[in-house]
Each structure stands twice: as C-alpha cells, then as structure tokens.
Tab-separated table of C-alpha atoms in Angstrom:
chain	number	residue	atom	x	y	z
A	1	MET	CA	0.080	-0.148	0.234
A	2	VAL	CA	1.323	3.343	-1.478
A	3	SER	CA	0.445	6.785	0.283
A	4	PHE	CA	2.067	10.403	-0.482
A	5	ASP	CA	1.955	14.047	-0.453
A	6	PRO	CA	0.858	15.522	-3.946
A	7	ARG	CA	2.855	18.088	-5.152
A	8	GLY	CA	2.962	21.164	-3.059
A	9	VAL	CA	1.662	19.291	-0.361
A	10	GLY	CA	3.383	18.661	3.357
A	11	ALA	CA	6.649	17.239	2.551
A	12	THR	CA	6.515	17.224	-1.396
A	13	ILE	CA	8.125	20.639	-2.052
A	14	PRO	CA	5.109	22.330	-0.003
A	15	ALA	CA	3.986	25.812	-2.180
A	16	ARG	CA	4.736	28.544	0.571
A	17	CYS	CA	2.474	31.821	0.690
A	18	GLY	CA	3.814	33.181	3.994
A	19	LYS	CA	5.439	36.471	4.462
A	20	THR	CA	8.976	34.503	3.891
A	21	ALA	CA	9.853	31.503	2.070
A	22	ALA	CA	10.035	29.903	5.564
A	23	GLY	CA	6.604	30.615	6.944
A	24	THR	CA	3.136	28.747	6.540
A	25	GLY	CA	0.444	31.686	6.712
A	26	TYR	CA	-1.155	32.708	4.073
A	27	ALA	CA	0.008	36.452	2.602
A	28	GLY	CA	-1.787	36.014	-0.720
A	29	PRO	CA	-1.338	35.213	-4.246
A	30	ASP	CA	1.725	37.848	-4.474
A	31	ALA	CA	3.934	36.229	-1.581
A	32	CYS	CA	2.896	32.809	-3.651
A	33	ALA	CA	4.780	33.816	-6.561
A	34	LYS	CA	7.221	35.063	-5.028
A	35	HIS	CA	8.606	32.113	-2.823
A	36	SER	CA	6.420	29.485	-5.065
A	37	GLY	CA	6.328	30.868	-8.810
A	38	ALA	CA	8.435	28.058	-10.105
A	39	LEU	CA	6.223	25.203	-8.645
A	40	LEU	CA	2.933	26.861	-9.269
A	41	PRO	CA	1.749	26.468	-12.796
A	42	TYR	CA	3.149	22.975	-12.419
A	43	ILE	CA	1.206	21.655	-9.137
A	44	GLY	CA	-2.512	21.033	-10.642
A	45	THR	CA	-4.153	17.530	-10.723
A	46	SER	CA	-3.321	16.644	-13.985
A	47	HIS	CA	0.248	17.232	-12.795
A	48	THR	CA	-0.053	14.968	-10.125
A	49	ALA	CA	-2.071	12.129	-11.994
A	50	ARG	CA	1.167	11.927	-14.124
A	51	ASP	CA	2.775	11.461	-10.963
A	52	LEU	CA	0.747	8.615	-10.368
A	53	ASP	CA	1.431	6.787	-13.400
A	54	LEU	CA	5.137	7.168	-13.023
A	55	MET	CA	4.465	5.621	-9.566
A	56	ARG	CA	2.669	2.688	-11.041
A	57	TYR	CA	5.730	1.950	-13.870
A	58	LEU	CA	7.847	2.193	-10.643
A	59	LEU	CA	6.445	-0.116	-8.786
A	60	GLY	CA	6.152	-2.695	-11.506
A	61	ASP	CA	2.546	-3.135	-11.668
A	62	GLU	CA	0.473	-3.122	-15.133
A	63	ARG	CA	-2.569	-1.390	-13.983
A	64	LEU	CA	-3.138	0.786	-10.738
A	65	HIS	CA	-5.658	0.108	-8.086
A	66	TYR	CA	-6.624	3.401	-6.315
A	67	PHE	CA	-9.259	4.678	-3.664
A	68	GLY	CA	-9.517	8.215	-3.496
A	69	VAL	CA	-11.538	10.106	-0.839
A	70	SER	CA	-13.171	13.851	-1.393
A	71	TYR	CA	-10.157	16.012	-3.487
A	72	GLY	CA	-8.959	12.561	-4.169
A	73	THR	CA	-11.858	11.558	-6.184
A	74	ALA	CA	-10.526	14.267	-8.911
A	75	LEU	CA	-7.145	12.866	-8.655
A	76	GLY	CA	-8.219	9.370	-9.226
A	77	ALA	CA	-11.028	10.454	-12.020
A	78	VAL	CA	-8.543	12.502	-13.978
A	79	TYR	CA	-5.884	9.512	-13.345
A	80	ALA	CA	-8.447	7.527	-15.460
A	81	HIS	CA	-8.757	9.782	-18.023
A	82	LEU	CA	-5.509	10.049	-19.022
A	83	TYR	CA	-4.675	6.841	-18.409
A	84	PRO	CA	-7.833	4.456	-19.570
A	85	THR	CA	-5.955	1.353	-20.311
A	86	HIS	CA	-3.909	1.661	-17.258
A	87	VAL	CA	-6.822	1.601	-14.573
A	88	GLY	CA	-6.922	-1.330	-11.838
A	89	ARG	CA	-9.504	-0.979	-9.006
A	90	LEU	CA	-10.478	2.407	-8.181
A	91	VAL	CA	-12.464	3.312	-5.315
A	92	LEU	CA	-13.870	7.273	-5.834
A	93	GLU	CA	-16.380	7.978	-2.699
A	94	ALA	CA	-17.639	11.319	-1.667
A	95	PRO	CA	-17.039	12.343	-5.077
A	96	VAL	CA	-16.181	16.206	-6.492
A	97	ASP	CA	-19.190	17.494	-9.091
A	98	PRO	CA	-16.912	17.120	-12.485
A	99	THR	CA	-19.635	19.417	-14.190
A	100	GLU	CA	-19.485	22.460	-11.676
A	101	ASP	CA	-16.941	24.863	-11.785
A	102	LEU	CA	-15.951	26.473	-8.855
A	103	ASN	CA	-18.433	28.922	-7.871
A	104	GLU	CA	-21.075	26.548	-9.118
A	105	GLU	CA	-19.682	24.421	-6.322
A	106	GLN	CA	-19.484	26.650	-3.782
A	107	LEU	CA	-23.339	26.703	-4.234
A	108	SER	CA	-24.060	23.339	-4.544
A	109	GLN	CA	-21.769	22.740	-1.147
A	110	VAL	CA	-23.412	25.479	0.944
A	111	LYS	CA	-26.721	24.365	-0.049
A	112	ALA	CA	-25.897	21.259	1.284
A	113	VAL	CA	-24.097	21.833	4.593
A	114	GLN	CA	-27.106	23.922	5.359
A	115	ALA	CA	-29.404	21.263	4.902
A	116	ALA	CA	-26.903	18.905	7.020
A	117	PHE	CA	-27.373	21.398	9.638
A	118	ASP	CA	-31.450	21.657	9.044
A	119	ARG	CA	-31.470	18.072	10.037
A	120	PHE	CA	-28.902	18.234	12.312
A	121	ALA	CA	-31.357	21.235	13.944
A	122	ALA	CA	-34.619	18.927	13.537
A	123	HIS	CA	-32.926	15.846	15.459
A	124	CYS	CA	-31.594	17.879	18.168
A	125	ALA	CA	-35.199	19.532	19.177
A	126	ALA	CA	-36.523	16.060	18.969
A	127	ARG	CA	-33.742	14.060	20.926
A	128	ILE	CA	-31.778	16.484	22.516
A	129	ARG	CA	-32.197	17.797	25.871
A	130	HIS	CA	-32.021	21.244	26.527
A	131	CYS	CA	-31.194	21.604	22.475
A	132	PRO	CA	-29.002	24.539	22.009
A	133	THR	CA	-30.994	25.434	18.567
A	134	GLY	CA	-34.443	25.859	19.972
A	135	ASP	CA	-37.332	23.950	18.371
A	136	GLY	CA	-36.194	22.936	15.058
A	137	PRO	CA	-34.185	24.464	11.766
A	138	GLU	CA	-35.980	27.649	11.479
A	139	GLU	CA	-35.507	28.477	15.365
A	140	ALA	CA	-31.821	27.181	14.758
A	141	ALA	CA	-31.089	29.728	11.857
A	142	ARG	CA	-32.526	32.617	13.756
A	143	ARG	CA	-30.132	31.847	16.827
A	144	MET	CA	-27.295	31.153	14.593
A	145	ALA	CA	-27.649	34.224	13.565
A	146	ARG	CA	-28.221	36.268	16.865
A	147	LEU	CA	-24.963	34.595	18.107
A	148	ALA	CA	-22.813	35.137	14.664
A	149	ASP	CA	-23.896	38.869	14.725
A	150	ARG	CA	-22.697	38.316	18.917
A	151	LEU	CA	-19.419	36.826	18.033
A	152	ASP	CA	-18.822	39.565	14.876
A	153	LYS	CA	-19.131	42.257	17.825
A	154	LYS	CA	-16.868	40.216	19.943
A	155	PRO	CA	-15.603	37.169	19.561
A	156	ALA	CA	-15.631	34.331	21.621
A	157	PRO	CA	-12.272	32.708	23.670
A	158	ALA	CA	-11.432	29.387	21.604
A	159	GLY	CA	-8.081	28.291	23.048
A	160	ARG	CA	-4.464	28.450	21.976
A	161	GLY	CA	-4.684	31.906	21.876
A	162	ARG	CA	-7.680	31.806	19.348
A	163	ASN	CA	-10.757	33.642	19.075
A	164	LEU	CA	-14.017	32.261	17.568
A	165	ASP	CA	-15.875	34.940	14.758
A	166	ALA	CA	-18.805	34.726	12.804
A	167	ASP	CA	-16.936	32.779	10.013
A	168	GLY	CA	-15.022	30.737	12.712
A	169	LEU	CA	-18.910	29.622	13.664
A	170	ALA	CA	-19.976	28.712	10.521
A	171	LEU	CA	-16.751	26.836	9.616
A	172	THR	CA	-16.312	24.354	13.149
A	173	VAL	CA	-20.357	23.526	12.769
A	174	SER	CA	-19.557	22.241	8.842
A	175	ASP	CA	-16.474	20.600	10.617
A	176	HIS	CA	-18.812	18.779	13.118
A	177	LEU	CA	-21.126	18.061	10.220
A	178	VAL	CA	-18.875	15.807	8.210
A	179	LEU	CA	-18.791	12.945	10.647
A	180	GLY	CA	-22.293	12.505	10.121
A	181	THR	CA	-24.598	11.530	13.435
A	182	ASP	CA	-21.820	10.424	14.772
A	183	GLY	CA	-20.887	14.782	15.342
A	184	TRP	CA	-24.176	15.632	16.222
A	185	SER	CA	-24.166	14.856	20.582
A	186	PRO	CA	-20.635	16.973	20.618
A	187	LEU	CA	-21.985	19.636	17.823
A	188	ALA	CA	-24.619	20.241	20.400
A	189	LYS	CA	-22.794	20.082	23.736
A	190	ALA	CA	-20.460	22.704	21.979
A	191	LEU	CA	-23.137	25.303	20.864
A	192	THR	CA	-24.448	25.040	24.419
A	193	ALA	CA	-20.685	25.974	25.894
A	194	LEU	CA	-20.836	28.708	23.216
A	195	ILE	CA	-24.099	30.043	23.804
A	196	ASP	CA	-24.397	29.780	28.002
A	197	TYR	CA	-21.105	30.763	28.610
A	198	ASN	CA	-19.760	31.931	25.656
A	199	ASP	CA	-16.888	29.192	25.427
A	200	GLY	CA	-15.128	28.242	22.212
A	201	ARG	CA	-13.225	25.899	23.147
A	202	PRO	CA	-15.413	23.002	22.484
A	203	LEU	CA	-16.609	23.647	19.247
A	204	SER	CA	-12.702	24.868	17.931
A	205	GLU	CA	-10.927	21.952	19.614
A	206	GLY	CA	-13.647	19.153	18.368
A	207	ALA	CA	-12.963	21.188	14.857
A	208	ASP	CA	-9.434	20.677	15.566
A	209	SER	CA	-9.692	16.565	15.928
A	210	ILE	CA	-12.129	16.043	13.388
A	211	GLY	CA	-9.792	18.115	10.560
A	212	SER	CA	-6.841	16.077	11.864
A	213	ALA	CA	-8.693	12.598	11.324
A	214	ASP	CA	-10.375	13.733	7.680
A	215	ARG	CA	-9.086	11.570	5.373
A	216	ALA	CA	-9.322	14.353	2.888
A	217	ALA	CA	-7.172	16.774	5.396
A	218	THR	CA	-4.285	17.728	4.050
A	219	PRO	CA	-1.047	18.547	6.493
A	220	ARG	CA	-2.012	21.410	8.618
A	221	ASP	CA	1.191	23.189	7.991
A	222	ASN	CA	0.259	24.126	4.458
A	223	SER	CA	-3.150	23.190	4.328
A	224	ARG	CA	-4.536	26.627	3.439
A	225	ILE	CA	-2.260	27.507	0.887
A	226	ALA	CA	-1.967	23.694	-1.106
A	227	GLN	CA	-5.792	23.820	-1.451
A	228	THR	CA	-5.796	27.161	-2.804
A	229	ALA	CA	-2.500	26.294	-5.276
A	230	ILE	CA	-4.130	23.051	-6.623
A	231	THR	CA	-7.606	24.854	-6.829
A	232	CYS	CA	-6.419	27.544	-8.769
A	233	ALA	CA	-3.950	25.488	-11.105
A	234	ASP	CA	-7.055	23.314	-11.741
A	235	SER	CA	-9.779	26.035	-12.726
A	236	SER	CA	-9.499	28.477	-15.269
A	237	LEU	CA	-12.591	30.549	-13.615
A	238	ARG	CA	-11.285	34.462	-13.604
A	239	PRO	CA	-14.563	35.906	-13.288
A	240	GLY	CA	-14.657	39.599	-13.915
A	241	PHE	CA	-16.485	42.098	-10.887
A	242	GLU	CA	-20.007	41.929	-12.078
A	243	ARG	CA	-20.009	37.909	-11.904
A	244	LEU	CA	-17.935	37.631	-8.881
A	245	ASP	CA	-20.432	40.451	-7.090
A	246	ARG	CA	-23.679	37.929	-8.732
A	247	ASP	CA	-22.442	34.705	-7.379
A	248	GLU	CA	-21.386	35.981	-4.461
A	249	ALA	CA	-25.013	37.056	-3.045
A	250	ARG	CA	-26.698	33.967	-4.526
A	251	ILE	CA	-24.385	31.997	-2.210
A	252	LYS	CA	-25.071	34.441	0.622
A	253	ALA	CA	-28.794	33.959	-0.261
A	254	ALA	CA	-28.586	30.035	-0.098
A	255	SER	CA	-28.196	29.424	3.251
A	256	PRO	CA	-28.606	31.349	6.493
A	257	VAL	CA	-25.887	29.865	8.316
A	258	PHE	CA	-23.363	29.730	5.968
A	259	GLY	CA	-23.775	31.810	3.259
A	260	ALA	CA	-21.817	34.383	4.448
A	261	ALA	CA	-18.726	32.554	5.409
A	262	TRP	CA	-18.890	30.220	1.952
A	263	SER	CA	-19.568	33.586	-0.181
A	264	THR	CA	-15.813	34.872	-0.259
A	265	GLY	CA	-14.500	31.427	-1.780
A	266	VAL	CA	-15.692	33.371	-4.837
A	267	TYR	CA	-12.358	35.582	-4.819
A	268	LEU	CA	-10.525	32.241	-4.183
A	269	CYS	CA	-8.398	32.655	-7.194
A	270	TYR	CA	-9.565	36.594	-8.160
A	271	ASP	CA	-5.893	37.737	-8.670
A	272	TRP	CA	-3.853	34.067	-8.738
A	273	PRO	CA	-0.821	35.099	-10.972
A	274	PHE	CA	-0.998	32.174	-13.409
A	275	ASP	CA	-3.895	30.574	-15.556
A	276	GLY	CA	-5.797	27.777	-14.610
A	277	GLU	CA	-6.247	24.871	-16.618
A	278	ARG	CA	-9.805	24.256	-17.209
A	279	ALA	CA	-13.496	25.071	-16.305
A	280	THR	CA	-14.239	21.386	-14.987
A	281	LEU	CA	-12.855	18.667	-14.887
A	282	GLN	CA	-12.091	16.205	-18.138
A	283	VAL	CA	-12.721	12.488	-16.439
A	284	ASN	CA	-14.512	10.903	-19.339
A	285	ALA	CA	-11.987	7.247	-19.613
A	286	ASP	CA	-13.570	5.666	-22.100
A	287	GLY	CA	-12.067	1.867	-22.150
A	288	ALA	CA	-10.891	2.290	-19.041
A	289	ALA	CA	-11.987	-1.024	-16.440
A	290	PRO	CA	-15.257	-0.292	-14.150
A	291	ILE	CA	-15.187	2.256	-11.126
A	292	LEU	CA	-16.981	2.504	-8.222
A	293	VAL	CA	-17.917	5.414	-7.142
A	294	VAL	CA	-19.554	5.625	-3.583
A	295	GLY	CA	-21.456	8.840	-2.816
A	296	GLY	CA	-23.878	9.654	0.213
A	297	THR	CA	-26.938	10.886	-0.044
A	298	GLY	CA	-26.818	13.391	3.145
A	299	ASP	CA	-23.126	14.097	2.232
A	300	PRO	CA	-22.424	18.080	3.592
A	301	THR	CA	-19.691	18.390	1.675
A	302	THR	CA	-19.281	17.269	-1.377
A	303	PRO	CA	-23.269	16.287	-2.096
A	304	TYR	CA	-24.863	13.706	-3.511
A	305	PRO	CA	-25.726	14.711	-7.522
A	306	GLY	CA	-22.162	15.244	-7.875
A	307	ALA	CA	-21.904	11.269	-7.504
A	308	ARG	CA	-24.416	11.065	-10.426
A	309	HIS	CA	-22.763	13.228	-12.749
A	310	MET	CA	-19.300	11.598	-11.755
A	311	ALA	CA	-20.396	7.616	-12.032
A	312	HIS	CA	-21.845	9.171	-15.676
A	313	ALA	CA	-19.274	11.485	-16.951
A	314	LEU	CA	-16.946	8.437	-16.833
A	315	GLY	CA	-18.507	6.721	-19.205
A	316	ASP	CA	-20.912	4.242	-20.210
A	317	GLY	CA	-19.675	0.637	-18.115
A	318	VAL	CA	-17.210	2.831	-16.676
A	319	GLY	CA	-18.718	4.428	-13.645
A	320	VAL	CA	-20.903	2.778	-11.325
A	321	LEU	CA	-22.392	4.000	-8.824
A	322	LEU	CA	-23.066	2.712	-5.153
A	323	THR	CA	-25.645	5.081	-3.309
A	324	ALA	CA	-25.092	5.417	0.718
A	325	GLU	CA	-28.685	6.721	2.485
A	326	GLU	CA	-25.997	8.004	5.076
A	327	GLU	CA	-25.148	11.326	6.855
A	328	GLY	CA	-21.743	12.678	6.709
A	329	HIS	CA	-18.500	13.117	4.376
A	330	GLY	CA	-17.762	9.896	3.301
A	331	THR	CA	-19.457	6.183	4.240
A	332	TYR	CA	-16.562	3.869	4.236
A	333	PRO	CA	-16.049	1.961	6.425
A	334	GLN	CA	-18.561	3.212	8.573
A	335	ASN	CA	-21.413	1.807	6.762
A	336	ARG	CA	-21.263	-2.018	6.486
A	337	CYS	CA	-22.927	-2.350	3.200
A	338	VAL	CA	-20.854	-0.188	1.304
A	339	LYS	CA	-17.505	-1.794	3.222
A	340	GLY	CA	-18.726	-4.869	2.047
A	341	ALA	CA	-19.579	-3.680	-1.403
A	342	VAL	CA	-16.519	-1.887	-1.773
A	343	ASP	CA	-14.216	-4.699	-0.316
A	344	GLN	CA	-15.556	-7.185	-2.329
A	345	TYR	CA	-14.389	-5.030	-5.478
A	346	LEU	CA	-10.981	-4.453	-4.364
A	347	ARG	CA	-10.852	-8.343	-3.897
A	348	THR	CA	-12.159	-9.530	-7.246
A	349	GLY	CA	-13.286	-6.561	-9.210
A	350	ARG	CA	-16.658	-7.240	-8.946
A	351	THR	CA	-18.378	-3.641	-8.940
A	352	PRO	CA	-22.559	-3.712	-6.728
A	353	ALA	CA	-25.133	-4.272	-9.133
A	354	PRO	CA	-26.259	-0.953	-10.924
A	355	GLY	CA	-28.527	0.987	-8.679
A	356	THR	CA	-27.861	-0.775	-5.532
A	357	VAL	CA	-28.179	1.280	-2.301
A	358	CYS	CA	-27.130	0.817	0.753
A	359	ARG	CA	-28.959	1.917	4.161
A	360	GLY	CA	-28.211	3.845	6.603
A	361	SER	CA	-28.844	6.625	8.978
A	362	MET	CA	-31.074	8.640	6.650
A	363	SER	CA	-32.878	5.383	5.595
C-alpha cells in the first residue's frame, strides 16, 4: 500500500505563500508567486495524476489500484481519463462534481451543508434535552444569526490563543457535520458551551480533532495554501467583478447559517498569478475497467448529485454508482453495506449491481 503527498503538499515541495519563504501563513497571491512561482504552474491535478502513473511504473504494476476520497476522487478520475488502459480497481468515494465550475461548486456545497445542519437541528429539537438550537431548523437559523452577530462584535475565546468569530462559527459547525450523526451530540454540547458560557473551545477543539483525522485533509502546516494553489491551478475561472458580486450574493442567499462564510470563496482565484487548466474536470475514461463511485445522500461537503454526475461522466460501462443513505462526508468503512461492496470490488474486481443502495442513518 502506497500513500504520498501530492505536489505542493506536506513534504513534496510544499507551496509557500507566507511573508517569508519559511512562513506557513497565507499572505496573498503575490507572496505565493514570490516564494513558489516556479512550482505553482505545475501543481495541478493533471500533473499529480502523471506522478501517479510514474509511481505505478516504478513499482512494476501493470495497472493502478486506487482509493480516493473527496479531492482524491478528482485525482483518481483525472488519472482514469489520462490513462484508461492503466486503470485497475479505482474507488472514488464522496466524489467532487466534475460538471461544476468552482463557483457552482461553492453554491452546491453551501446548500448541502445548510441542509445537513437543518437535519441536525430537527434531530436536536426532537432528541436532545435543552437543545441549543431550539425547536427546529427555522428557530436554529434565528439563534445562529444572533450568535454570529454577537461573535462579530466580540469573538469568543477558543483556546490556544485563538478567538472564534462569525466565519469561524460557520466553519467549525460544518466540520462537525462532516462526521454525520456521530458529530451531532458533540456539536450540541459545543454550541451550548458557546451560547450559554461564551466558551468557544469545545467547538474549535472539536473541529481541530475532526480535521486532523479527516481522510481528505492535507497536513496542517500548509493546508490552506496547498488547497488554494491546487484549486487555482485546476480552475480557469477568473470572473470579473460583476459575476463575482452576483455569485457572492447567490451564495449568501442560499444559506442563512453558512452563506456569508462560504461567499468569500468566489474570490479564491481572482488575483492568482497563473492561469488555470480548465473550468471543469475532464474525466471521461472510455476503455477503462469499471470504476466504483460511492456517494452519500446526506454528504455536506461533496453533495450527492456530484456522485451521479461523476459516474455518468466517466462513461458508459465505466462509472458504477453505489448510493449510501448516510449523513456525513464519506461512508467507508462506517456503513457495513458500503464496506462489503467496496471490499469485494477491491478483492475481486466485481462491482455491485447498478442502482445498489445501502441503507443507513437517513433510511
């Protein structure tokens, strides 16, 4: 089994965008160009997919067997497009949507995370005594708005010398939702501590622990920089201010709890010093062996429609969709049905029957 840091990540020539070359902070696109300009044009997913094939060749493998989660599904799908005859058994779990550009992806994601929060709020109202979000999703949105306004005026202490503001509130809550129903009880307790005692530590520290264990997370020393650099190397989207303003307003309007925090993502690549490759991923892989695509219907990070789009875009007879009726970002190995189907495919190459649905927390 082989794992590796993709280009620009961790120990593989990490992208640097700090005030100094040794800094791990993000000081803006100009700093990225200054300290990592020679790297940034070659950091995108298609380049890393070529690295994958080089590793396959050096290991003496005729075909590549691969398990990718979240962004890892983009890498696996691009590999399949570039090298369809080298595809062995590829699992793409919690896949990104290859049909959406960067801003469309932001809009779909903010809707999905809001829907996940609404389901948490409904559960909290019905099952958790003294629920901090009140009697359901509508009251939860009002309480979160009041809390965000309070944190904007005076951020709450969050431990390790940090303070929790309104954007931090949205991001840490979304981190808890990544865990699905396993994250609901800790989230309710953390929100109670924040609302009643102005203590942001449980929410922030809970998000820290989730992020460090997230299979999709990059190492913390350059995680934000690597994500930005890879995203902007992949995406050719460089809209003008008119579209930026329009997209920002659409994202804000799409979610009362998360819209404001997510809306700033439309500016991610605005001033990026290098061109991106294309607006959307190219993943058609005609001639490849069957690829198993696993999507959760309650995924707050990579919404379920993206799984259907990925399976279709890979091509007829290539993409095989397995649906899990689960909350959270990723369902393997938590869901026994998914685990059984994925393990069988990895051992034998046999995919589940088309249209297979695994029951779970949303069933």
